[in-house]
Short mmCIF file of C-alpha atoms in Angstrom, two decimals:
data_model
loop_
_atom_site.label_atom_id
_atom_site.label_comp_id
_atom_site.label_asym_id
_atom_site.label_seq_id
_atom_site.Cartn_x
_atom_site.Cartn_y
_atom_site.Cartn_z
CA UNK A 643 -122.50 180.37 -98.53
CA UNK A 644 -122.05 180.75 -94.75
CA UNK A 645 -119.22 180.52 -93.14
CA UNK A 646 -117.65 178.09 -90.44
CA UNK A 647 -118.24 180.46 -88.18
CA UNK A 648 -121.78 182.06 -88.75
CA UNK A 649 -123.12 178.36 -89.16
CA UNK A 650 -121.84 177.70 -85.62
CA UNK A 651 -123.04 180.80 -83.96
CA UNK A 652 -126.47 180.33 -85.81
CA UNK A 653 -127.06 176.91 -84.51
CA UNK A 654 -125.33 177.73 -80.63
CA UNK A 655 -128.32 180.35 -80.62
CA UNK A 656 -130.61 177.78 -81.49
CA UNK A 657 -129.83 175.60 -78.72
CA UNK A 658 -129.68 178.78 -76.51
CA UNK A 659 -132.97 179.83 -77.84
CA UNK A 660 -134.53 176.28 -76.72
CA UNK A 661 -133.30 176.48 -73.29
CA UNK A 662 -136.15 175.46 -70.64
CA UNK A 663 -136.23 175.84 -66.79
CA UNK A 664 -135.81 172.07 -65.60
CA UNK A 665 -138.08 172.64 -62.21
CA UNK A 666 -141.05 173.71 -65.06
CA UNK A 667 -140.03 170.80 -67.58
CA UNK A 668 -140.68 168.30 -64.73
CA UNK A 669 -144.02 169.03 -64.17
CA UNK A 670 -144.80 168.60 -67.47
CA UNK A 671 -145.75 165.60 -69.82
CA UNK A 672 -143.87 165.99 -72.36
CA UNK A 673 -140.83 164.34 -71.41
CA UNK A 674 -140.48 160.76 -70.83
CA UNK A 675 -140.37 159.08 -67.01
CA UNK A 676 -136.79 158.30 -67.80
CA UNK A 677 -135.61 161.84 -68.85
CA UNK A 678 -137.76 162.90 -66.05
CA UNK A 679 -135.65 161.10 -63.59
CA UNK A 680 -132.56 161.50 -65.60
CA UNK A 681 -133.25 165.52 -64.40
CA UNK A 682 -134.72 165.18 -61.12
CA UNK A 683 -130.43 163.19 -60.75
CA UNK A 684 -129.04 166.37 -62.45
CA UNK A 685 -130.95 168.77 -59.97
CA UNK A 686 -130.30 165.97 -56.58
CA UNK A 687 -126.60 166.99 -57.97
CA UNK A 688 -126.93 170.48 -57.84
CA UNK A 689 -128.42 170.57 -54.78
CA UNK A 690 -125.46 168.46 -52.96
CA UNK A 691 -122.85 170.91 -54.52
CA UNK A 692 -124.69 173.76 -53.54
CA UNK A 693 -125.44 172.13 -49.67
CA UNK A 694 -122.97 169.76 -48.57
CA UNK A 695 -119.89 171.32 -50.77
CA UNK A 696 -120.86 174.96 -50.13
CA UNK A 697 -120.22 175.85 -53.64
CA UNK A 698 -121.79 178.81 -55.10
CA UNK A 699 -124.58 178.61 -57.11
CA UNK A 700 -125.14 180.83 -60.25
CA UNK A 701 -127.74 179.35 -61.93
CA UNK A 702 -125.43 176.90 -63.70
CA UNK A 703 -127.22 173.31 -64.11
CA UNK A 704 -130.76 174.72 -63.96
CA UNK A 705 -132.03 174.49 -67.57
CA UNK A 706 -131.96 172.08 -70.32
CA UNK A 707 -132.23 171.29 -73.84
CA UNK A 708 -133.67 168.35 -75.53
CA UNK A 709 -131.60 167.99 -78.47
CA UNK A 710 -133.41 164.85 -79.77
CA UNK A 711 -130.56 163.23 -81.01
#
């Protein structure tokens, strides 16, 4: 039996593992129109922090997962 701990790390590389660049994802069709815009809001986001705030961009808030939940 797996522990706690191995089970968490197992599944966190899993999500990890699904990651996806969110400038590709929205040219594709596989998402939705509203998880389409729900991302193009994340990115509109990013880009104010990045250009009006002048806070440093690392490529935090670039890539999702779709965790179908």
């Amino acid at each position: 039996q797996m522990s706690y701990y191995a089970k968490s790390a197992y599944h966190q590389a899993k999500i990890l593992a699904a990651r996806e660049d969110i400038n590709k994802s929205l040219g594709s069709s596989d998402l939705t129109p509203q998880q389409k815009e729900k991302l193009k809001i994340a990115t509109e986001a990013r880009d104010f922090a990045l250009n009006q705030l002048g806070l440093t961009g690392k490529g935090n808030y670039t890539q999702y997962v779709q965790l179908d939940r």
